[in-house]
XYZ file of C-alpha atoms in Angstrom:
664
model
C -34.183 -68.318 300.748
C -32.700 -71.352 302.463
C -31.060 -72.947 305.712
C -26.883 -73.028 304.778
C -27.767 -70.537 303.015
C -24.597 -67.379 302.927
C -26.146 -63.591 303.684
C -24.996 -60.205 304.500
C -27.113 -57.665 306.987
C -25.908 -55.238 309.523
C -26.018 -54.677 312.906
C -26.479 -50.497 313.908
C -25.105 -50.144 311.153
C -21.905 -52.905 311.254
C -22.055 -55.751 308.613
C -21.364 -58.876 309.916
C -22.181 -62.208 307.711
C -24.464 -65.001 308.920
C -26.322 -68.883 307.410
C -29.434 -69.021 307.539
C -30.783 -71.308 310.796
C -34.281 -71.457 310.005
C -38.082 -69.962 308.981
C -39.495 -68.637 312.236
C -43.538 -67.637 311.775
C -44.108 -66.856 308.320
C -41.555 -64.163 307.136
C -39.123 -63.634 308.791
C -35.627 -66.566 310.104
C -33.292 -66.883 312.113
C -29.832 -66.549 311.539
C -26.445 -67.343 314.023
C -23.059 -65.543 313.770
C -19.815 -66.926 313.931
C -19.904 -65.673 317.373
C -22.979 -68.068 317.352
C -25.475 -64.820 317.718
C -29.300 -65.857 316.368
C -30.616 -63.461 314.833
C -33.990 -62.299 314.116
C -33.960 -61.038 310.294
C -36.455 -60.357 307.936
C -35.545 -61.192 304.047
C -36.001 -56.517 302.641
C -32.225 -56.756 305.469
C -30.466 -58.401 304.421
C -28.284 -56.635 301.931
C -26.081 -58.970 300.296
C -26.758 -63.247 299.244
C -23.627 -65.545 299.213
C -23.351 -68.044 295.757
C -24.215 -72.384 296.977
C -26.499 -73.342 300.219
C -24.289 -75.487 302.675
C -22.967 -73.274 304.401
C -22.627 -72.930 308.089
C -21.027 -71.329 311.195
C -17.877 -73.201 310.806
C -16.472 -72.409 307.452
C -17.005 -68.269 307.236
C -14.367 -67.910 309.126
C -12.675 -69.175 306.493
C -14.687 -67.938 304.391
C -14.182 -64.834 305.684
C -9.593 -65.403 305.412
C -9.475 -65.806 301.369
C -11.707 -62.924 300.764
C -9.417 -60.788 303.197
C -6.905 -61.590 300.535
C -8.581 -59.782 297.243
C -9.930 -56.286 299.501
C -6.767 -53.982 297.654
C -8.517 -50.877 297.554
C -5.901 -50.108 294.465
C -7.903 -52.231 292.590
C -10.507 -50.144 293.085
C -9.675 -47.049 290.884
C -7.670 -49.037 288.762
C -11.261 -50.441 287.416
C -12.818 -47.046 288.597
C -10.337 -45.974 285.603
C -11.745 -49.221 282.620
C -15.235 -48.123 283.299
C -15.560 -43.715 283.986
C -15.832 -43.525 279.760
C -18.639 -44.896 279.460
C -19.946 -44.698 282.673
C -21.305 -47.649 282.452
C -22.460 -49.822 285.300
C -21.281 -53.037 287.255
C -22.815 -55.864 289.669
C -20.152 -57.252 292.650
C -20.104 -60.723 289.688
C -19.216 -58.330 287.019
C -17.035 -56.173 289.211
C -15.643 -59.512 290.430
C -15.178 -61.118 286.584
C -13.212 -57.365 286.482
C -10.921 -57.852 288.986
C -10.228 -60.994 288.942
C -11.673 -62.710 286.324
C -13.133 -65.332 287.822
C -16.988 -64.960 289.706
C -16.777 -67.729 292.518
C -18.453 -67.007 295.867
C -15.026 -66.155 297.297
C -14.907 -63.802 295.050
C -17.882 -61.964 293.947
C -18.259 -61.021 297.971
C -14.555 -59.588 298.213
C -16.095 -57.508 294.881
C -18.887 -56.518 297.134
C -16.737 -56.051 300.060
C -15.195 -53.071 297.788
C -18.026 -51.444 295.985
C -19.120 -51.248 299.021
C -17.151 -49.999 301.344
C -15.689 -47.174 299.224
C -16.704 -43.908 298.945
C -14.749 -42.082 296.503
C -15.377 -44.364 293.078
C -19.096 -46.047 292.560
C -22.258 -45.228 293.448
C -24.827 -47.598 294.321
C -28.032 -47.527 292.060
C -30.661 -50.644 292.318
C -28.261 -53.346 292.777
C -25.632 -52.521 290.305
C -22.845 -49.654 290.860
C -22.260 -47.194 288.526
C -18.901 -45.536 288.800
C -18.662 -41.322 289.887
C -16.991 -39.065 286.980
C -13.400 -37.883 287.489
C -14.524 -34.294 289.031
C -16.937 -36.307 291.863
C -13.933 -37.824 292.184
C -10.703 -35.288 292.803
C -13.589 -33.119 295.220
C -13.887 -37.131 296.752
C -10.659 -37.026 297.601
C -9.466 -33.361 298.354
C -12.745 -34.025 301.253
C -10.974 -36.552 302.543
C -6.875 -35.335 302.720
C -8.545 -32.259 304.022
C -10.158 -34.762 306.830
C -6.794 -36.672 307.216
C -4.897 -33.538 307.677
C -8.425 -32.460 310.406
C -7.477 -35.231 312.177
C -3.713 -35.436 312.288
C -3.519 -31.319 313.036
C -6.065 -32.218 316.444
C -4.201 -35.408 317.666
C -1.071 -32.995 317.533
C -3.311 -30.553 319.407
C -3.403 -32.737 321.660
C 0.072 -33.648 321.425
C 0.759 -30.596 322.312
C -1.986 -29.862 325.978
C -0.031 -32.764 327.623
C 3.112 -31.716 326.815
C 2.350 -27.407 328.061
C 0.713 -29.300 330.756
C 3.997 -31.818 331.557
C 5.372 -27.922 332.142
C 7.462 -28.811 328.610
C 8.650 -26.263 325.720
C 5.607 -26.445 322.911
C 5.245 -25.287 319.284
C 2.407 -24.430 318.851
C 1.127 -24.921 315.504
C -1.515 -22.354 313.693
C -3.796 -25.126 314.192
C -3.500 -24.961 317.236
C -3.648 -21.348 318.248
C -7.132 -21.618 316.263
C -8.675 -24.008 318.923
C -6.266 -21.836 320.983
C -7.985 -19.670 320.242
C -11.698 -21.728 321.031
C -11.000 -21.262 324.395
C -10.194 -17.398 324.352
C -14.099 -17.125 323.443
C -15.970 -19.431 325.335
C -13.900 -17.228 328.521
C -14.682 -13.459 326.523
C -18.106 -14.294 325.531
C -19.350 -17.316 327.415
C -23.213 -16.146 326.126
C -22.214 -17.830 323.193
C -22.510 -20.884 322.436
C -19.227 -22.633 321.966
C -19.818 -26.568 321.184
C -16.567 -26.982 319.934
C -14.475 -25.269 322.451
C -16.316 -27.456 324.876
C -16.291 -30.548 323.178
C -12.248 -29.886 323.664
C -12.529 -29.567 327.082
C -14.499 -32.354 327.401
C -11.063 -34.277 325.613
C -8.713 -33.429 327.808
C -11.431 -34.051 331.129
C -11.611 -30.136 331.210
C -14.964 -28.661 333.072
C -16.683 -27.647 329.929
C -17.699 -24.121 331.259
C -15.209 -20.465 330.974
C -14.004 -21.619 334.560
C -12.426 -24.687 333.088
C -11.608 -22.840 329.832
C -9.834 -20.547 332.385
C -8.056 -22.187 334.161
C -6.258 -24.994 331.048
C -5.445 -21.610 328.990
C -3.239 -20.826 332.609
C -1.999 -23.508 333.001
C -0.976 -23.910 329.371
C 0.933 -20.584 329.946
C -0.789 -19.417 327.024
C -2.391 -16.851 329.394
C -1.301 -15.315 332.376
C -3.235 -15.879 335.754
C -4.299 -11.997 335.801
C -4.952 -11.154 331.761
C -6.499 -8.684 330.446
C -10.258 -9.822 329.864
C -11.440 -6.508 330.293
C -9.097 -5.470 327.213
C -10.065 -8.953 325.104
C -13.330 -8.081 325.219
C -12.964 -5.108 324.043
C -12.335 -3.732 320.199
C -9.308 -2.710 321.166
C -6.226 -3.997 318.532
C -3.110 -4.752 320.983
C -0.939 -5.767 317.294
C -0.197 -3.211 314.666
C -0.580 -4.408 311.237
C 2.334 -5.705 308.998
C 1.690 -2.778 306.751
C 1.173 -0.028 309.657
C 5.333 -1.351 310.520
C 5.968 -1.518 307.520
C 4.934 2.241 306.960
C 6.992 3.144 309.898
C 10.653 1.473 308.989
C 10.032 3.668 305.440
C 9.200 7.147 307.332
C 12.743 5.747 309.776
C 14.455 5.682 307.580
C 12.766 7.632 305.022
C 10.400 11.266 306.404
C 8.278 11.951 303.421
C 8.320 15.742 303.077
C 7.261 18.693 304.856
C 4.000 20.207 304.259
C 5.011 23.862 306.215
C 8.067 23.715 304.458
C 8.311 27.235 305.713
C 8.067 26.930 309.877
C 8.917 29.417 311.984
C 12.216 29.261 313.382
C 12.320 28.904 317.692
C 15.388 26.807 318.411
C 16.473 30.444 320.367
C 13.654 29.313 323.029
C 14.614 27.496 325.960
C 12.599 24.825 325.755
C 10.978 23.070 329.003
C 9.343 19.226 329.166
C 7.345 18.684 331.974
C 6.619 15.506 332.351
C 5.631 11.522 334.496
C 9.713 9.909 334.946
C 7.891 7.266 333.340
C 6.563 8.880 329.983
C 7.968 8.121 327.181
C 5.314 10.307 325.177
C 7.203 14.257 324.985
C 3.581 15.652 323.222
C 4.229 19.534 325.181
C 6.996 22.047 326.031
C 6.933 24.821 327.478
C 8.743 28.126 326.801
C 8.904 32.123 327.856
C 9.811 34.979 325.534
C 11.557 37.865 326.597
C 9.799 40.672 324.859
C 11.332 44.408 323.431
C 8.258 46.036 326.086
C 8.754 44.433 329.022
C 6.080 41.957 328.038
C 6.198 38.330 328.462
C 4.799 36.009 325.821
C 4.242 32.251 327.247
C 4.898 29.716 324.321
C 3.276 26.184 324.640
C 5.279 23.936 322.286
C 2.644 20.796 321.326
C 4.145 18.132 319.630
C 3.804 18.040 315.297
C 2.983 13.951 314.428
C 1.440 15.212 311.252
C 4.648 16.255 309.220
C 4.255 12.081 309.388
C 0.790 11.308 309.171
C -1.406 12.428 306.211
C -5.210 12.183 306.112
C -6.248 9.325 305.544
C -3.803 7.270 305.163
C -2.718 3.977 307.033
C -1.218 5.552 310.749
C -3.861 7.613 310.296
C -6.655 5.683 309.830
C -4.499 3.018 312.151
C -4.957 5.717 314.720
C -8.875 6.315 313.988
C -9.803 3.419 314.707
C -8.161 3.022 318.288
C -8.893 6.831 319.461
C -6.432 6.756 321.917
C -3.106 5.418 323.930
C -4.214 3.573 326.782
C -2.478 3.181 329.338
C -2.667 0.436 332.312
C -1.027 -0.111 335.558
C 0.894 -2.875 333.091
C 2.177 -0.277 330.736
C 1.260 1.624 327.253
C -0.635 0.248 324.890
C 0.253 3.301 322.433
C -2.001 5.246 319.535
C 1.279 5.282 317.531
C 2.793 2.437 315.977
C 5.488 2.912 319.655
C 8.630 3.928 317.329
C 7.069 6.641 316.045
C 4.945 8.074 319.132
C 8.358 7.522 321.406
C 11.293 8.877 318.530
C 10.641 11.421 314.985
C 7.154 12.611 316.295
C 7.984 13.312 320.430
C 9.894 16.343 321.849
C 13.578 15.164 322.480
C 16.174 16.708 324.634
C 18.792 18.119 322.060
C 17.114 17.345 318.680
C 15.404 20.016 316.382
C 11.402 19.153 316.942
C 8.862 20.212 314.656
C 5.464 20.745 316.983
C 2.352 23.106 316.772
C 3.093 26.578 319.001
C 1.270 28.556 320.671
C 2.626 31.768 321.895
C 0.535 33.914 324.604
C 0.063 37.178 325.655
C -1.659 36.939 329.209
C -2.849 40.500 330.812
C -2.112 41.035 334.882
C -5.470 39.657 335.893
C -4.532 35.931 333.258
C -6.360 36.325 330.571
C -5.709 36.186 327.625
C -4.471 39.531 325.346
C -3.175 38.355 322.110
C -1.909 34.664 320.898
C -0.177 33.672 317.556
C -0.030 30.332 316.404
C 2.992 28.814 314.371
C 4.100 25.236 312.736
C 7.031 25.606 314.367
C 10.983 24.304 314.984
C 12.053 23.808 318.359
C 15.179 22.961 319.894
C 14.448 21.103 323.779
C 16.410 21.728 326.343
C 15.704 20.295 329.759
C 13.597 17.092 330.331
C 12.123 17.726 333.506
C 9.900 16.180 335.510
C 8.137 16.911 337.799
C 9.667 16.210 340.732
C 12.218 18.223 339.115
C 9.966 20.591 338.976
C 8.916 20.910 342.342
C 12.932 20.797 344.120
C 13.488 24.081 341.877
C 10.561 25.393 343.665
C 11.492 24.365 347.201
C 15.597 25.281 346.427
C 14.360 28.556 345.162
C 17.184 28.272 342.026
C 17.535 30.829 340.325
C 19.614 30.146 337.311
C 16.456 29.252 335.469
C 14.442 32.760 336.280
C 11.482 31.022 333.025
C 9.541 28.461 335.606
C 9.117 30.540 338.334
C 7.410 32.910 335.473
C 5.321 29.742 334.018
C 4.515 29.039 337.467
C 3.245 32.706 337.796
C 1.930 32.649 335.146
C -0.434 29.035 335.689
C -1.493 30.626 338.791
C -2.438 33.782 337.698
C -4.644 32.020 334.833
C -5.773 29.419 337.874
C -7.312 32.929 339.120
C -9.013 34.503 335.721
C -11.120 30.914 335.350
C -12.207 30.845 338.662
C -13.450 34.534 338.088
C -15.424 32.979 335.019
C -16.587 30.378 337.136
C -14.582 27.330 337.036
C -14.775 24.092 339.439
C -11.933 22.661 340.298
C -12.752 19.401 342.131
C -9.750 17.433 344.517
C -10.244 13.680 345.567
C -7.099 10.893 345.936
C -6.148 9.647 342.798
C -3.817 7.285 342.256
C -2.174 5.867 339.660
C -1.771 1.636 339.578
C 1.847 0.092 337.693
C 2.235 -3.260 337.470
C 6.407 -3.934 337.836
C 6.313 -7.809 337.327
C 3.864 -10.116 337.968
C 4.392 -10.184 341.823
C 4.968 -6.512 342.132
C 2.337 -4.134 342.433
C 2.715 0.037 343.388
C -0.116 1.865 343.982
C 1.623 5.573 344.264
C -0.328 8.482 344.353
C -0.336 11.631 342.442
C 0.418 14.377 344.100
C -1.030 17.999 343.453
C 1.320 19.977 343.682
C 2.792 23.242 341.306
C 4.245 21.922 338.566
C 0.923 18.965 338.445
C -0.496 22.653 338.046
C 1.592 25.150 335.898
C 2.126 22.132 333.348
C -1.997 22.055 333.171
C -2.957 25.538 332.952
C -0.609 26.042 330.364
C -2.985 22.939 328.628
C -5.744 24.658 329.204
C -4.690 27.571 328.688
C -3.841 26.097 324.449
C -7.173 25.222 324.264
C -8.450 28.156 324.712
C -6.406 29.322 322.081
C -6.951 26.701 319.524
C -10.204 26.937 320.553
C -10.490 30.101 319.695
C -8.676 30.552 317.105
C -10.837 27.740 315.027
C -14.062 29.315 316.197
C -13.299 32.589 314.781
C -12.623 30.839 311.623
C -14.876 28.363 311.381
C -12.761 26.028 310.961
C -14.806 22.607 312.100
C -12.764 21.017 315.102
C -13.536 19.153 317.577
C -14.627 21.669 320.273
C -15.101 20.616 324.414
C -17.828 20.797 326.546
C -19.046 21.415 329.590
C -23.151 21.716 330.562
C -23.384 24.109 333.319
C -24.127 21.595 336.613
C -26.808 22.162 338.786
C -24.602 22.379 342.047
C -25.773 21.927 345.409
C -26.310 25.174 347.203
C -23.876 26.286 350.099
C -24.995 25.653 352.769
C -26.098 22.097 351.852
C -22.766 21.397 350.766
C -20.958 23.304 354.377
C -23.305 20.370 355.954
C -20.630 17.858 354.574
C -17.011 17.136 356.095
C -14.867 19.449 354.084
C -11.824 17.403 351.853
C -13.176 13.715 349.963
C -16.982 13.516 350.588
C -17.433 17.284 349.965
C -14.694 16.398 346.967
C -17.145 13.662 346.304
C -20.808 15.622 346.727
C -19.682 17.506 344.109
C -18.088 15.366 341.331
C -21.582 14.005 341.052
C -23.574 16.837 340.136
C -20.465 17.390 337.527
C -22.733 16.347 333.832
C -20.148 14.398 331.556
C -18.592 17.061 329.245
C -19.198 16.565 325.889
C -17.493 16.197 322.302
C -19.684 18.189 318.764
C -17.959 20.828 315.504
C -20.369 24.035 317.085
C -18.220 25.985 320.123
C -19.812 24.950 323.455
C -18.958 26.195 326.940
C -17.132 24.213 329.540
C -18.365 25.106 332.878
C -15.752 22.917 335.411
C -12.748 24.884 333.480
C -14.692 28.354 333.276
C -14.186 29.116 329.376
C -16.848 29.622 326.577
C -14.580 28.053 323.646
C -12.359 25.156 324.148
C -10.381 22.842 322.287
C -8.416 20.026 322.849
C -4.767 20.086 321.093
C -1.910 19.575 322.989
C -2.287 15.804 323.246
C -2.249 14.848 319.641
C -0.193 11.897 319.934
C -2.170 10.639 322.329
C -5.111 11.392 321.758
C -6.934 11.168 318.018
C -9.320 14.212 318.235
C -6.429 16.732 320.009
C -4.555 14.831 316.074
C -7.882 15.397 313.948
C -7.741 19.636 316.024
C -3.258 19.734 314.325
C -4.915 18.559 311.031
C -7.280 21.170 310.235
C -5.182 23.855 312.090
C -2.379 23.753 310.157
C -4.508 22.671 307.295
C -6.330 26.586 307.398
C -2.368 28.618 308.838
C -1.019 26.967 305.404
C -4.140 28.695 303.696
C -5.708 24.437 302.518
C -8.734 23.703 302.380
C -9.806 21.235 304.768
C -9.061 18.177 304.937
C -11.694 16.829 307.079
C -15.583 19.106 306.241
C -17.566 19.329 308.275
C -19.759 16.693 307.444
C -17.058 13.784 307.615
C -15.501 15.775 310.618
C -18.866 15.197 312.210
C -19.188 10.908 311.119
C -14.989 10.729 312.306
C -16.441 12.174 315.861
C -19.155 10.237 316.506
C -16.584 6.731 315.328
C -13.918 8.204 317.622
C -15.971 9.164 320.700
C -17.667 5.863 320.780
C -13.894 4.052 320.379
C -12.283 6.517 323.084
C -15.316 5.400 325.557
C -14.289 1.585 324.614
C -10.732 2.684 325.219
C -11.939 3.860 328.576
C -13.800 1.583 330.217
C -11.179 -0.915 329.932
C -8.840 1.408 331.665
C -11.708 1.959 334.633
C -11.840 -1.842 334.494
C -8.114 -2.907 334.663
C -6.958 0.075 337.084
C -10.274 -1.801 339.347
C -8.621 -5.712 338.560
C -4.944 -4.755 340.077
C -6.553 -2.769 342.615
C -8.635 -5.595 344.107
C -5.453 -8.024 343.209
C -3.060 -5.934 345.228
C -5.756 -5.851 348.410
C -5.772 -9.632 347.476
C -2.340 -10.284 348.691
C -2.100 -7.680 350.829
C -4.534 -8.617 353.742
C -3.103 -9.337 356.290
C -2.636 -5.083 356.432
C -4.910 -2.838 357.811
C -5.481 0.564 355.814
C -8.139 3.921 356.806
C -11.214 4.488 355.083
C -13.496 7.009 355.552
C -17.150 7.013 355.213
C -17.836 8.809 351.758
C -20.797 8.412 349.983
C -24.115 6.333 350.714
C -25.389 3.893 347.832
C -28.627 2.273 350.275
C -27.754 4.178 352.838
C -30.725 1.888 354.452
C -29.058 -1.451 354.115
C -25.258 0.796 355.321
C -24.384 -0.169 352.149
C -21.684 3.086 351.136
C -18.505 3.931 349.326
C -15.174 3.635 351.195
C -12.118 5.974 350.745
C -9.114 3.672 351.703
C -7.232 7.221 351.258
C -3.899 5.834 351.039
C -4.740 4.058 348.149
C -6.867 6.275 346.260
C -9.656 3.872 346.473
C -13.517 3.610 346.263
C -14.691 -0.063 347.341
C -18.196 -0.360 348.808
C -18.653 -1.632 351.649
C -21.216 -3.065 354.352
C -20.911 -0.803 357.017
C -21.322 -3.104 360.095
C -22.423 0.080 363.349
C -24.068 3.269 362.464
C -21.630 5.609 360.470
C -22.239 9.039 358.886
C -20.116 10.848 356.119
C -16.627 11.349 356.870
C -16.621 8.904 359.468
C -12.463 7.134 359.732
C -12.768 3.748 360.132
C -9.841 0.822 360.206
C -10.440 -1.895 357.944
C -9.107 -5.112 356.937
C -9.510 -7.210 353.259
C -11.475 -10.378 354.364
C -11.988 -11.715 350.858
C -10.322 -10.229 347.269
C -11.386 -12.056 344.150
C -10.804 -9.546 341.278
C -11.977 -12.015 338.377
C -15.904 -11.663 339.806
C -14.769 -7.860 340.759
C -16.012 -8.760 344.719
C -14.361 -7.172 347.146
C -15.134 -7.722 351.035
C -14.456 -6.057 354.202
C -13.908 -6.206 357.791
C -13.880 -3.307 360.387
C -11.204 -3.513 363.108
C -12.033 -2.024 366.513
C -9.428 0.966 367.789
C -8.689 0.230 371.390
């Protein structure tokens, strides 16, 4: 190397040209770049030497300007096409000769620059460059195109973010949605690593935390402030697949053949359906038949979705995956597509509907004297609400004598079950309804005669179905409950009557169990029982329908014992998750209701202790049916009533604090 030589070396990865100035010690040289910056380098760092040795710093700009005229990447592609077939390597000077028909310092350095910056056609091997194969070039071009598209999508995404934050209307692309889903996962699974989501938040100056991601999603209008994170974290599918919806549309136009062609015609019976006004899936109806010998037969008609669902088909597998209809304050998410669930599957007033009907004759004490089960056709006569029926009781309407008969039968049944050891626990129960983002309503469910009537008839159908399945050896989901160890009577009498005593009993009750063997249900007072009255909204009920209907037809069971056991296990886990989502969602909206009504004073009852030595217990807000933790500020006893006001409620953190209001 000598003074005045033009060389190329790298500074932090960047190519740079400099003029050799002088030796520095035995091995190093001092070089000066175009900006007059000096560097001490060793010869090994030199990547390219330009021919000639009489250059000065002032020559560099002109030299680079001349080189720039020849930096055409397309010419490199032409050279590659000429060389690839023979696979021969080239040096920068040979490439200059090939591209420019001369090898001057300017042309050679231009060729070197093209080859050095090229990532597609040539790869360096020693001091020369060899052409990549056609396959390699195609793959590299594909990868570069993918990267170009990715970069373009990224730019569009950040542009859409800016527009959305400025409250402009946005059409989110599929690529945008994928990135937004990364932010969703950061919120829903904060314990996992989410580098890509955090990079997005960093890029727009938002805190790279789950809280930051949540705030951004809300500001973008992608989520609402009250987004149901419990539902999103669960495996419960909110939407139905296109495949399932296609089946629905086909069945709505062309129902499949009815396997039960010899259904019992009960369309002559007067049928009452009794539900809440908001109920859309009408799955049970009641009738009274007057027999010739002055006996009365009660009919419990249950909707028959198996008319449209076959074991193992798309609808069945979808319902099995969901396990139950979700009832949330914000609305229902149906186990079956809503067009079917509230349409041909439901018992619709004035229309001929397929049903599974249980005809039952009771003795004078309320025990089952005789029963029969039929695949049937019915024609619901009246669509009544619980309020309608209670009003009929109050006004003693004579025109519908069947209603009092059903009410007396339900009273008989209740007394008979009580004689069999049933346990009734009455606690305030509330329904929370979110009519809009700004309108939350909490309503207490009144334990009225009409509700007791329907409840007893449904339990009766479950007892009859359980007895039939046990008698004929049908593998179905029997439901049982172990006998609880209740406190001694004298201990219960020491507790204040009402919610406190009921709560103490409730805490003693073991969880109900589902299995393929009949088992006593302690709180119902029944030796055998299977739920059968909600096949549109509870999958275990549908399973029992499948088995019962097959047996009534004389067909093999669609689900043998071992298969039934596996399905019950899977469905039970799914149902538990769904119940958890319902409970957490109700809790969230209960706290949100209290947050919005922080100025209101509520009456609470000291329901039970969590840690009595710390004055921490559960407070029941009787008007709302909400049970919430509270650390009492003074000495209280179970059953004491006190006035409280919300001092802090944070639904997202599941936190609630009250302050006690002293009465004057």
